[in-house]
Tab-separated table of C-alpha atoms and ligand atoms in Angstrom:
chain	number	residue	atom	x	y	z
A	1	UNK	CA	26.756	-5.387	40.080
A	2	UNK	CA	28.567	-6.607	37.028
A	3	UNK	CA	26.017	-6.707	34.241
A	4	UNK	CA	28.584	-7.757	31.651
A	5	UNK	CA	27.783	-11.228	30.386
A	6	UNK	CA	24.647	-11.209	32.531
A	7	UNK	CA	23.009	-13.388	29.921
A	8	UNK	CA	19.985	-11.073	29.712
A	9	UNK	CA	19.090	-9.397	26.468
A	10	UNK	CA	20.880	-9.517	23.158
A	11	UNK	CA	24.553	-9.871	23.842
A	12	UNK	CA	27.196	-8.928	21.288
A	13	UNK	CA	29.074	-12.017	20.239
A	14	UNK	CA	31.312	-10.632	17.537
A	15	UNK	CA	32.597	-7.345	16.163
A	16	UNK	CA	33.888	-7.085	12.579
A	17	UNK	CA	35.880	-4.054	11.445
A	18	UNK	CA	36.410	-3.632	7.698
A	19	UNK	CA	38.352	-0.666	6.325
A	20	UNK	CA	37.382	0.216	2.766
A	21	UNK	CA	38.542	2.688	0.119
A	22	UNK	CA	36.012	4.364	-2.154
A	23	UNK	CA	36.736	6.200	-5.371
A	24	UNK	CA	36.758	9.936	-4.716
A	25	UNK	CA	37.164	12.776	-7.255
A	26	UNK	CA	39.921	15.427	-7.000
A	27	UNK	CA	37.950	17.898	-4.882
A	28	UNK	CA	39.706	20.978	-3.523
A	29	UNK	CA	39.387	22.486	-0.086
A	30	UNK	CA	41.324	24.588	2.402
A	31	UNK	CA	43.409	21.588	3.468
A	32	UNK	CA	44.438	20.620	-0.080
A	33	UNK	CA	43.062	18.020	-2.450
A	34	UNK	CA	41.023	14.841	-2.022
A	35	UNK	CA	43.013	11.694	-2.782
A	36	UNK	CA	41.718	9.334	-5.537
A	37	UNK	CA	40.200	7.296	-2.693
A	38	UNK	CA	38.375	8.264	0.478
A	39	UNK	CA	38.610	5.885	3.429
A	40	UNK	CA	35.673	4.565	5.417
A	41	UNK	CA	35.410	1.852	8.038
A	42	UNK	CA	32.453	-0.499	8.225
A	43	UNK	CA	31.639	-1.968	11.623
A	44	UNK	CA	29.389	-4.971	12.096
A	45	UNK	CA	28.199	-6.183	15.465
A	46	UNK	CA	26.594	-9.599	15.686
A	47	UNK	CA	24.513	-10.785	18.622
A	48	UNK	CA	24.467	-14.251	20.109
A	49	UNK	CA	21.199	-14.756	18.196
A	50	UNK	CA	22.844	-13.846	14.898
A	51	UNK	CA	21.324	-10.371	14.480
A	52	UNK	CA	23.766	-8.073	12.710
A	53	UNK	CA	23.939	-4.300	13.120
A	54	UNK	CA	26.079	-2.122	10.835
A	55	UNK	CA	27.640	1.320	10.866
A	56	UNK	CA	30.047	3.395	8.808
A	57	UNK	CA	32.580	5.983	9.975
A	58	UNK	CA	35.435	7.941	8.358
A	59	UNK	CA	38.392	5.617	7.854
A	60	UNK	CA	41.618	6.183	9.703
A	61	UNK	CA	44.208	3.641	10.785
A	62	UNK	CA	44.229	4.939	14.332
A	63	UNK	CA	40.428	4.756	14.700
A	64	UNK	CA	40.496	1.213	13.320
A	65	UNK	CA	43.183	0.345	15.843
A	66	UNK	CA	41.117	1.844	18.677
A	67	UNK	CA	38.112	-0.179	17.539
A	68	UNK	CA	40.217	-3.311	17.656
A	69	UNK	CA	41.479	-2.416	21.131
A	70	UNK	CA	37.868	-1.891	22.226
A	71	UNK	CA	36.804	-5.370	21.175
A	72	UNK	CA	37.041	-6.893	24.652
A	73	UNK	CA	34.836	-4.066	25.993
A	74	UNK	CA	32.265	-4.496	23.256
A	75	UNK	CA	31.984	-8.267	23.026
A	76	UNK	CA	29.759	-9.542	25.803
A	77	UNK	CA	27.847	-6.265	26.191
A	78	UNK	CA	24.101	-6.118	25.851
A	79	UNK	CA	23.229	-3.852	22.904
A	80	UNK	CA	21.058	-1.747	25.220
A	81	UNK	CA	24.039	-0.981	27.483
A	82	UNK	CA	25.111	2.101	25.559
A	83	UNK	CA	25.785	4.253	28.632
A	84	UNK	CA	28.020	1.648	30.153
A	85	UNK	CA	29.775	1.055	26.861
A	86	UNK	CA	30.534	4.752	26.535
A	87	UNK	CA	31.825	4.988	30.097
A	88	UNK	CA	34.157	2.032	29.670
A	89	UNK	CA	35.453	3.397	26.378
A	90	UNK	CA	36.188	6.737	28.047
A	91	UNK	CA	38.130	4.955	30.781
A	92	UNK	CA	40.037	2.933	28.192
A	93	UNK	CA	40.884	5.754	25.776
A	94	UNK	CA	40.503	8.947	27.833
A	95	UNK	CA	38.161	11.707	26.706
A	96	UNK	CA	38.901	13.422	23.394
A	97	UNK	CA	40.008	17.026	23.689
A	98	UNK	CA	39.348	19.951	21.342
A	99	UNK	CA	43.043	19.871	20.439
A	100	UNK	CA	42.690	16.251	19.308
A	101	UNK	CA	40.240	17.454	16.689
A	102	UNK	CA	43.107	19.005	14.693
A	103	UNK	CA	43.091	22.069	12.427
A	104	UNK	CA	41.794	20.389	9.268
A	105	UNK	CA	38.189	20.824	8.117
A	106	UNK	CA	37.396	17.316	9.339
A	107	UNK	CA	37.514	15.821	12.818
A	108	UNK	CA	40.338	13.473	13.839
A	109	UNK	CA	39.228	12.496	17.348
A	110	UNK	CA	39.182	8.785	18.116
A	111	UNK	CA	36.655	8.222	20.849
A	112	UNK	CA	33.753	10.041	19.192
A	113	UNK	CA	34.277	7.989	16.058
A	114	UNK	CA	34.580	4.707	17.955
A	115	UNK	CA	31.485	5.372	20.014
A	116	UNK	CA	29.517	6.572	17.002
A	117	UNK	CA	30.370	3.349	15.151
A	118	UNK	CA	29.306	1.172	18.057
A	119	UNK	CA	26.195	3.155	18.948
A	120	UNK	CA	24.805	3.195	15.400
A	121	UNK	CA	25.409	-0.553	14.972
A	122	UNK	CA	23.697	-1.233	18.341
A	123	UNK	CA	20.735	0.957	17.354
A	124	UNK	CA	20.512	-0.959	14.079
A	125	UNK	CA	20.300	-4.185	16.083
A	126	UNK	CA	17.786	-2.755	18.570
A	127	UNK	CA	15.620	-1.558	15.677
A	128	UNK	CA	15.684	-5.052	14.219
A	129	UNK	CA	14.829	-6.560	17.601
A	130	UNK	CA	11.798	-4.359	18.179
A	131	UNK	CA	10.924	-4.116	14.485
A	132	UNK	CA	11.148	-0.304	14.365
A	133	UNK	CA	13.292	2.076	12.299
A	134	UNK	CA	16.149	3.869	14.057
A	135	UNK	CA	14.232	7.176	13.720
A	136	UNK	CA	11.648	5.715	16.124
A	137	UNK	CA	14.361	4.953	18.666
A	138	UNK	CA	15.424	8.606	18.547
A	139	UNK	CA	12.000	9.949	19.401
A	140	UNK	CA	9.995	9.088	16.318
A	141	UNK	CA	9.886	10.596	12.876
A	142	UNK	CA	8.902	14.234	12.504
A	143	UNK	CA	9.045	13.939	8.713
A	144	UNK	CA	9.055	11.094	6.181
A	145	UNK	CA	11.860	12.430	4.002
A	146	UNK	CA	14.915	14.533	4.754
A	147	UNK	CA	16.082	17.407	2.521
A	148	UNK	CA	19.717	17.704	1.468
A	149	UNK	CA	21.653	20.472	-0.297
A	150	UNK	CA	23.749	20.307	-3.460
A	151	UNK	CA	27.350	20.328	-2.208
A	152	UNK	CA	29.594	21.947	-4.830
A	153	UNK	CA	33.368	21.780	-4.898
A	154	UNK	CA	36.126	23.435	-6.829
A	155	UNK	CA	37.784	20.515	-8.505
A	156	UNK	CA	40.254	19.353	-11.079
A	157	UNK	CA	39.225	17.226	-14.008
A	158	UNK	CA	38.600	13.551	-13.315
A	159	UNK	CA	36.666	11.155	-11.154
A	160	UNK	CA	39.394	9.731	-8.906
A	161	UNK	CA	40.097	6.049	-8.310
A	162	UNK	CA	42.223	3.852	-10.544
A	163	UNK	CA	41.682	6.119	-13.515
A	164	UNK	CA	43.499	8.800	-11.600
A	165	UNK	CA	42.491	12.123	-13.029
A	166	UNK	CA	41.268	10.856	-16.396
A	167	UNK	CA	37.753	11.270	-17.717
A	168	UNK	CA	35.324	8.562	-18.804
A	169	UNK	CA	34.227	9.657	-22.308
A	170	UNK	CA	31.120	7.444	-22.202
A	171	UNK	CA	29.638	8.949	-19.046
A	172	UNK	CA	26.466	11.003	-19.413
A	173	UNK	CA	24.410	13.325	-17.195
A	174	UNK	CA	25.757	13.887	-13.680
A	175	UNK	CA	28.191	10.958	-14.147
A	176	UNK	CA	29.872	13.043	-16.855
A	177	UNK	CA	29.436	16.437	-15.178
A	178	UNK	CA	31.025	15.256	-11.943
A	179	UNK	CA	34.252	14.573	-13.834
A	180	UNK	CA	34.595	18.076	-15.240
A	181	UNK	CA	37.039	20.630	-13.944
A	182	UNK	CA	35.387	23.460	-11.966
A	183	UNK	CA	37.741	26.250	-10.966
A	184	UNK	CA	35.794	29.362	-11.956
A	185	UNK	CA	32.232	30.727	-11.919
A	186	UNK	CA	31.348	29.056	-15.229
A	187	UNK	CA	32.517	25.631	-14.041
A	188	UNK	CA	30.784	25.978	-10.674
A	189	UNK	CA	27.482	27.031	-12.235
A	190	UNK	CA	27.649	24.096	-14.667
A	191	UNK	CA	28.374	21.729	-11.768
A	192	UNK	CA	25.442	23.149	-9.795
A	193	UNK	CA	23.047	22.814	-12.742
A	194	UNK	CA	23.991	19.194	-13.375
A	195	UNK	CA	23.849	18.190	-9.699
A	196	UNK	CA	20.527	19.925	-9.065
A	197	UNK	CA	18.997	18.420	-12.198
A	198	UNK	CA	20.102	14.922	-11.216
A	199	UNK	CA	19.048	15.077	-7.551
A	200	UNK	CA	16.461	17.841	-7.357
A	201	UNK	CA	18.353	19.752	-4.642
A	202	UNK	CA	16.734	22.988	-3.543
A	203	UNK	CA	19.631	24.554	-1.633
A	204	UNK	CA	23.261	24.917	-2.676
A	205	UNK	CA	26.505	24.948	-0.709
A	206	UNK	CA	29.893	25.781	-2.187
A	207	UNK	CA	33.033	24.543	-0.469
A	208	UNK	CA	35.570	27.363	-0.608
A	209	UNK	CA	38.993	27.959	0.880
A	210	UNK	CA	40.765	26.677	-2.235
A	211	UNK	CA	41.251	29.925	-4.159
A	212	UNK	CA	41.574	33.609	-3.302
A	213	UNK	CA	38.336	35.012	-1.839
A	214	UNK	CA	37.477	37.274	-4.784
A	215	UNK	CA	37.343	34.248	-7.147
A	216	UNK	CA	35.232	32.194	-4.768
A	217	UNK	CA	32.877	35.052	-3.915
A	218	UNK	CA	32.430	35.712	-7.655
A	219	UNK	CA	31.250	32.089	-7.937
A	220	UNK	CA	28.644	32.692	-5.239
A	221	UNK	CA	27.359	35.732	-7.122
A	222	UNK	CA	27.278	33.699	-10.328
A	223	UNK	CA	25.200	31.021	-8.577
A	224	UNK	CA	22.839	33.691	-7.273
A	225	UNK	CA	22.458	35.115	-10.745
A	226	UNK	CA	21.850	31.704	-12.269
A	227	UNK	CA	19.393	30.325	-9.691
A	228	UNK	CA	17.775	33.524	-8.359
A	229	UNK	CA	16.402	34.534	-4.954
A	230	UNK	CA	14.484	31.300	-4.421
A	231	UNK	CA	17.632	29.151	-4.161
A	232	UNK	CA	19.193	29.314	-0.671
A	233	UNK	CA	22.996	29.558	-0.931
A	234	UNK	CA	25.759	28.786	1.577
A	235	UNK	CA	29.488	29.204	1.403
A	236	UNK	CA	32.184	27.473	3.509
A	237	UNK	CA	35.886	28.475	3.320
A	238	UNK	CA	36.743	26.239	6.313
A	239	UNK	CA	38.053	28.994	8.582
A	240	UNK	CA	40.910	29.966	6.294
A	241	UNK	CA	40.040	33.674	6.200
A	242	UNK	CA	41.438	36.356	8.513
A	243	UNK	CA	38.775	38.289	10.460
A	244	UNK	CA	39.041	41.369	8.187
A	245	UNK	CA	38.686	39.126	5.111
A	246	UNK	CA	35.614	37.528	6.653
A	247	UNK	CA	34.147	40.979	7.215
A	248	UNK	CA	34.907	42.278	3.700
A	249	UNK	CA	33.611	39.242	1.828
A	250	UNK	CA	30.903	38.470	4.345
A	251	UNK	CA	29.471	41.919	3.608
A	252	UNK	CA	29.825	41.357	-0.145
A	253	UNK	CA	27.705	38.209	0.149
A	254	UNK	CA	25.305	39.489	2.798
A	255	UNK	CA	22.397	39.894	0.385
A	256	UNK	CA	22.723	36.471	-1.230
A	257	UNK	CA	23.545	33.984	1.559
A	258	UNK	CA	21.280	31.800	3.619
A	259	UNK	CA	24.233	31.317	5.963
A	260	UNK	CA	28.002	31.642	5.990
A	261	UNK	CA	29.890	28.633	7.295
A	262	UNK	CA	33.177	28.917	9.219
A	263	UNK	CA	34.424	32.089	7.515
A	264	UNK	CA	37.063	32.552	10.251
A	265	UNK	CA	38.878	30.366	12.763
A	266	UNK	CA	37.952	29.983	16.417
A	267	UNK	CA	34.999	30.932	18.567
A	268	UNK	CA	36.339	34.428	19.381
A	269	UNK	CA	36.798	35.408	15.735
A	270	UNK	CA	33.435	33.937	14.809
A	271	UNK	CA	31.778	35.893	17.655
A	272	UNK	CA	33.501	39.120	16.525
A	273	UNK	CA	32.318	38.644	12.954
A	274	UNK	CA	28.823	37.628	14.001
A	275	UNK	CA	28.395	41.001	15.700
A	276	UNK	CA	29.142	42.728	12.421
A	277	UNK	CA	27.219	40.678	9.839
A	278	UNK	CA	23.505	40.146	9.371
A	279	UNK	CA	24.111	36.749	7.732
A	280	UNK	CA	23.754	33.814	10.173
A	281	UNK	CA	27.049	32.014	10.858
A	282	UNK	CA	27.270	28.222	10.912
A	283	UNK	CA	30.070	25.986	12.108
A	284	UNK	CA	31.486	22.532	12.073
A	285	UNK	CA	34.914	23.839	13.090
A	286	UNK	CA	34.669	26.151	16.104
A	287	UNK	CA	31.967	24.537	18.237
A	288	UNK	CA	32.570	20.861	17.685
A	289	UNK	CA	31.965	19.121	21.019
A	290	UNK	CA	29.838	19.415	24.153
A	291	UNK	CA	32.883	20.802	25.982
A	292	UNK	CA	32.851	23.801	23.652
A	293	UNK	CA	29.194	24.715	24.186
A	294	UNK	CA	29.740	26.894	27.314
A	295	UNK	CA	32.262	29.121	25.500
A	296	UNK	CA	30.055	29.197	22.410
A	297	UNK	CA	27.163	30.521	24.495
A	298	UNK	CA	29.314	32.953	26.471
A	299	UNK	CA	30.884	34.398	23.326
A	300	UNK	CA	27.992	34.007	20.900
A	301	UNK	CA	30.148	32.377	18.249
A	302	UNK	CA	27.569	30.991	15.820
A	303	UNK	CA	23.886	30.753	14.925
A	304	UNK	CA	23.915	27.223	13.542
A	305	UNK	CA	25.812	24.164	14.747
A	306	UNK	CA	26.442	21.627	12.011
A	307	UNK	CA	26.325	18.359	13.828
A	308	UNK	CA	27.788	15.181	12.468
A	309	UNK	CA	26.933	11.995	14.314
A	310	UNK	CA	30.359	10.564	13.458
A	311	UNK	CA	32.041	13.494	15.248
A	312	UNK	CA	29.621	14.160	18.107
A	313	UNK	CA	29.608	10.553	19.352
A	314	UNK	CA	26.514	9.136	17.725
A	315	UNK	CA	22.864	9.696	16.946
A	316	UNK	CA	21.585	10.071	20.503
A	317	UNK	CA	24.312	12.620	21.242
A	318	UNK	CA	23.141	14.564	18.194
A	319	UNK	CA	19.591	14.534	19.585
A	320	UNK	CA	20.986	15.873	22.888
A	321	UNK	CA	22.802	18.547	20.945
A	322	UNK	CA	19.522	19.487	19.263
A	323	UNK	CA	17.953	20.063	22.702
A	324	UNK	CA	20.891	22.240	23.760
A	325	UNK	CA	20.616	24.215	20.532
A	326	UNK	CA	16.950	24.904	21.222
A	327	UNK	CA	17.733	25.929	24.790
A	328	UNK	CA	20.455	28.354	23.781
A	329	UNK	CA	18.907	29.808	20.642
A	330	UNK	CA	21.009	27.921	18.127
A	331	UNK	CA	19.771	26.083	15.063
A	332	UNK	CA	21.015	22.612	14.267
A	333	UNK	CA	21.868	21.293	10.846
A	334	UNK	CA	24.246	18.638	9.524
A	335	UNK	CA	27.817	18.426	8.268
A	336	UNK	CA	29.161	15.752	5.955
A	337	UNK	CA	32.335	14.191	4.594
A	338	UNK	CA	32.763	11.673	1.726
A	339	UNK	CA	30.484	8.779	2.711
A	340	UNK	CA	28.381	5.865	1.528
A	341	UNK	CA	24.841	4.676	2.139
A	342	UNK	CA	25.143	3.341	5.700
A	343	UNK	CA	26.197	6.783	6.903
A	344	UNK	CA	23.532	8.388	4.731
A	345	UNK	CA	20.851	6.110	6.179
A	346	UNK	CA	21.928	7.056	9.721
A	347	UNK	CA	21.894	10.757	8.752
A	348	UNK	CA	18.395	10.368	7.345
A	349	UNK	CA	17.062	8.645	10.476
A	350	UNK	CA	18.541	11.430	12.581
A	351	UNK	CA	17.237	14.106	10.230
A	352	UNK	CA	13.784	12.524	10.359
A	353	UNK	CA	13.730	12.542	14.177
A	354	UNK	CA	15.124	16.035	14.810
A	355	UNK	CA	12.365	18.262	16.203
A	356	UNK	CA	13.350	21.164	13.925
A	357	UNK	CA	14.981	20.977	10.538
A	358	UNK	CA	15.304	24.550	9.285
A	359	UNK	CA	17.994	23.868	6.681
A	360	UNK	CA	18.671	21.207	4.069
A	361	UNK	CA	21.499	18.956	5.315
A	362	UNK	CA	24.953	18.535	3.781
A	363	UNK	CA	25.922	15.384	1.938
A	364	UNK	CA	28.865	14.381	-0.280
A	365	UNK	CA	26.867	11.406	-1.593
A	366	UNK	CA	26.559	12.549	-5.247
A	367	UNK	CA	30.369	12.563	-5.493
A	368	UNK	CA	30.599	8.848	-4.729
A	369	UNK	CA	30.295	6.232	-7.452
A	370	UNK	CA	30.440	3.050	-5.373
A	371	UNK	CA	28.161	1.575	-2.748
A	372	UNK	CA	28.198	-1.157	-0.127
A	373	UNK	CA	24.504	-1.394	0.552
A	374	UNK	CA	22.419	-4.008	-1.195
A	375	UNK	CA	20.258	-2.617	-3.979
A	376	UNK	CA	22.620	0.235	-4.868
A	377	UNK	CA	22.670	3.887	-3.784
A	378	UNK	CA	19.814	5.415	-1.816
A	379	UNK	CA	17.552	7.491	-4.042
A	380	UNK	CA	16.826	11.203	-3.804
A	381	UNK	CA	13.393	12.572	-4.686
A	382	UNK	CA	13.310	16.335	-5.221
A	383	UNK	CA	16.486	16.671	-3.139
A	384	UNK	CA	15.109	14.565	-0.293
A	385	UNK	CA	15.878	11.048	0.910
A	386	UNK	CA	12.858	9.135	2.232
A	387	UNK	CA	13.442	7.374	5.551
A	388	UNK	CA	14.531	3.853	4.565
A	389	UNK	CA	11.779	1.301	5.063
A	390	UNK	CA	12.380	-1.640	7.358
A	391	UNK	CA	13.644	-2.029	10.899
A	392	UNK	CA	16.921	-0.549	12.178
A	393	UNK	CA	18.777	1.545	9.623
A	394	UNK	CA	16.791	-0.155	6.861
A	395	UNK	CA	19.866	-0.979	4.784
A	396	UNK	CA	21.730	-4.260	4.269
A	397	UNK	CA	25.376	-4.834	3.480
A	398	UNK	CA	26.312	-6.018	0.007
A	399	UNK	CA	29.049	-8.436	1.023
A	400	UNK	CA	30.620	-8.682	-2.431
A	401	UNK	CA	30.918	-4.912	-2.614
A	402	UNK	CA	32.364	-4.836	0.901
A	403	UNK	CA	35.018	-7.381	-0.066
A	404	UNK	CA	35.826	-5.481	-3.281
A	405	UNK	CA	36.177	-2.136	-1.525
A	406	UNK	CA	38.262	-3.712	1.233
A	407	UNK	CA	40.608	-5.059	-1.430
A	408	UNK	CA	40.689	-1.564	-2.918
A	409	UNK	CA	41.740	-0.317	0.534
A	410	UNK	CA	44.578	-2.835	0.703
A	411	UNK	CA	45.690	-2.007	-2.844
A	412	UNK	CA	45.571	1.784	-2.601
A	413	UNK	CA	47.929	1.963	0.371
A	414	UNK	CA	46.218	4.967	2.024
A	415	UNK	CA	45.914	4.779	5.810
A	416	UNK	CA	44.431	8.139	6.701
A	417	UNK	CA	43.155	11.248	4.968
A	418	UNK	CA	45.890	13.761	4.121
A	419	UNK	CA	44.823	16.360	1.578
A	420	UNK	CA	48.098	18.277	1.893
A	421	UNK	CA	50.188	15.366	0.589
A	422	UNK	CA	47.744	14.901	-2.269
A	423	UNK	CA	47.974	18.558	-3.224
A	424	UNK	CA	51.773	18.407	-3.147
A	425	UNK	CA	51.690	15.733	-5.868
A	426	UNK	CA	50.433	18.501	-8.150
A	427	UNK	CA	51.898	21.621	-6.528
A	428	UNK	CA	55.032	20.424	-4.686
A	429	UNK	CA	55.521	23.648	-2.716
A	430	UNK	CA	51.953	23.845	-1.445
A	431	UNK	CA	51.517	23.665	2.344
A	432	UNK	CA	48.433	23.752	4.538
A	433	UNK	CA	47.902	27.019	6.378
A	434	UNK	CA	45.378	27.417	9.169
A	435	UNK	CA	44.715	30.967	7.963
A	436	UNK	CA	45.663	31.913	4.418
A	437	UNK	CA	43.765	34.981	3.214
B	1	GKR	O1	35.278	17.109	1.828
B	1	GKR	O2	36.876	18.478	1.437
B	1	GKR	C1	35.886	18.159	2.040
B	1	GKR	C2	35.326	19.083	3.069
B	1	GKR	O3	36.199	20.160	3.273
B	1	GKR	C3	35.093	18.354	4.381
B	1	GKR	O4	36.246	17.679	4.779
B	1	GKR	C4	34.631	19.247	5.489
B	1	GKR	O5	34.755	18.577	6.698
B	1	GKR	O6	32.467	19.210	4.415
B	1	GKR	C5	33.193	19.630	5.440
B	1	GKR	C6	32.834	20.996	5.980
B	1	GKR	O7	31.680	21.378	5.852
B	1	GKR	O8	33.664	21.666	6.558
B	2	MG	MG1	32.056	23.166	7.034
């Protein structure tokens, strides 16, 4: 039976895809340097009755193109037809493979992003239809607020955007601190202090992979000294270490880490290291899709899977992943990339519905200085974000901001994230290496 255009239920009448560019500071990581702008894509679905659902995903020309190509599949579907939508998208685009993910710290697969965008927007609509928050559609809230961790970065001076790498002399508090250079223990500790004071975070993660391990590990020890035993610490060099480097520095940090994230590349190397360290290992790089779960279990490659609804194909897929994690003795936590409030709201709904939440989740949110949701950025209280009130995601688009950030996208000329090119503007001979130290 063809249920497309059946006329029953809320049918999607229109899909709007808006790429935007948001100001992003010069943050360093294993793949290079963040550009002055990070790209996001905002998707709006509107039903025949005029109900609008929104979502936000990492911006990339090829994902935007895929979304456009999917329009004829999406328009005419009932918002409850998520299974059918997914199946038709798989037929249209073919399933993503692990290779499609790429070697960078972030995920470059198309279908997971496309489906995540459509699923979240449909759930936003469904929530509005039944007058319930998205967390209730995922099984109901287990908690009213979701804890996040301070996410520190080595960085050059500046705040990104039009100002390039210059500093705003009038900024105060975190707005000033976020512009400072941080390339050594002193800078990292100062960054951590300012971010924790502003947001109340009670766990800290440092993104590594930018400098030689002894410098980065010294920063972790400096953080431990500054904040003491009570502050859980994590470190993530994005798989750029050789196995023996992971072992040496993993042991050096064994007494101070809550968990060690992607110290080495690939499930086999992670499994080898996991046998040798007492510190739990987490990943958003070696077990990154359902297809990789069997090998993860067979090898024992990690303790914690860092899900990301943009990369795992949506919020319901992340709930399914949580069940698998429980079955196979894994913990589940959350990965992030530069993002705005629609993504954060979705992360919070998911975080609120997850049966177990043993770790504070990752977020890049403090690094962003622009917003597209009405009423400005979502607020943190003692490092936690309360589940947004109201049906669906509980956030509304600020259309003026959307138009402004779309114009910024057109003006900046970026079409996809490429941290290597950005790094080469400063260090022309620099090249990305999958394994460096
Ligand atoms: O924002 O530079 C960055 C991070 O390196 C990001 O791209 C990673 O995907 O945060 C991420 C991670 O935990 O690996
Ligand atoms: Mg990571």
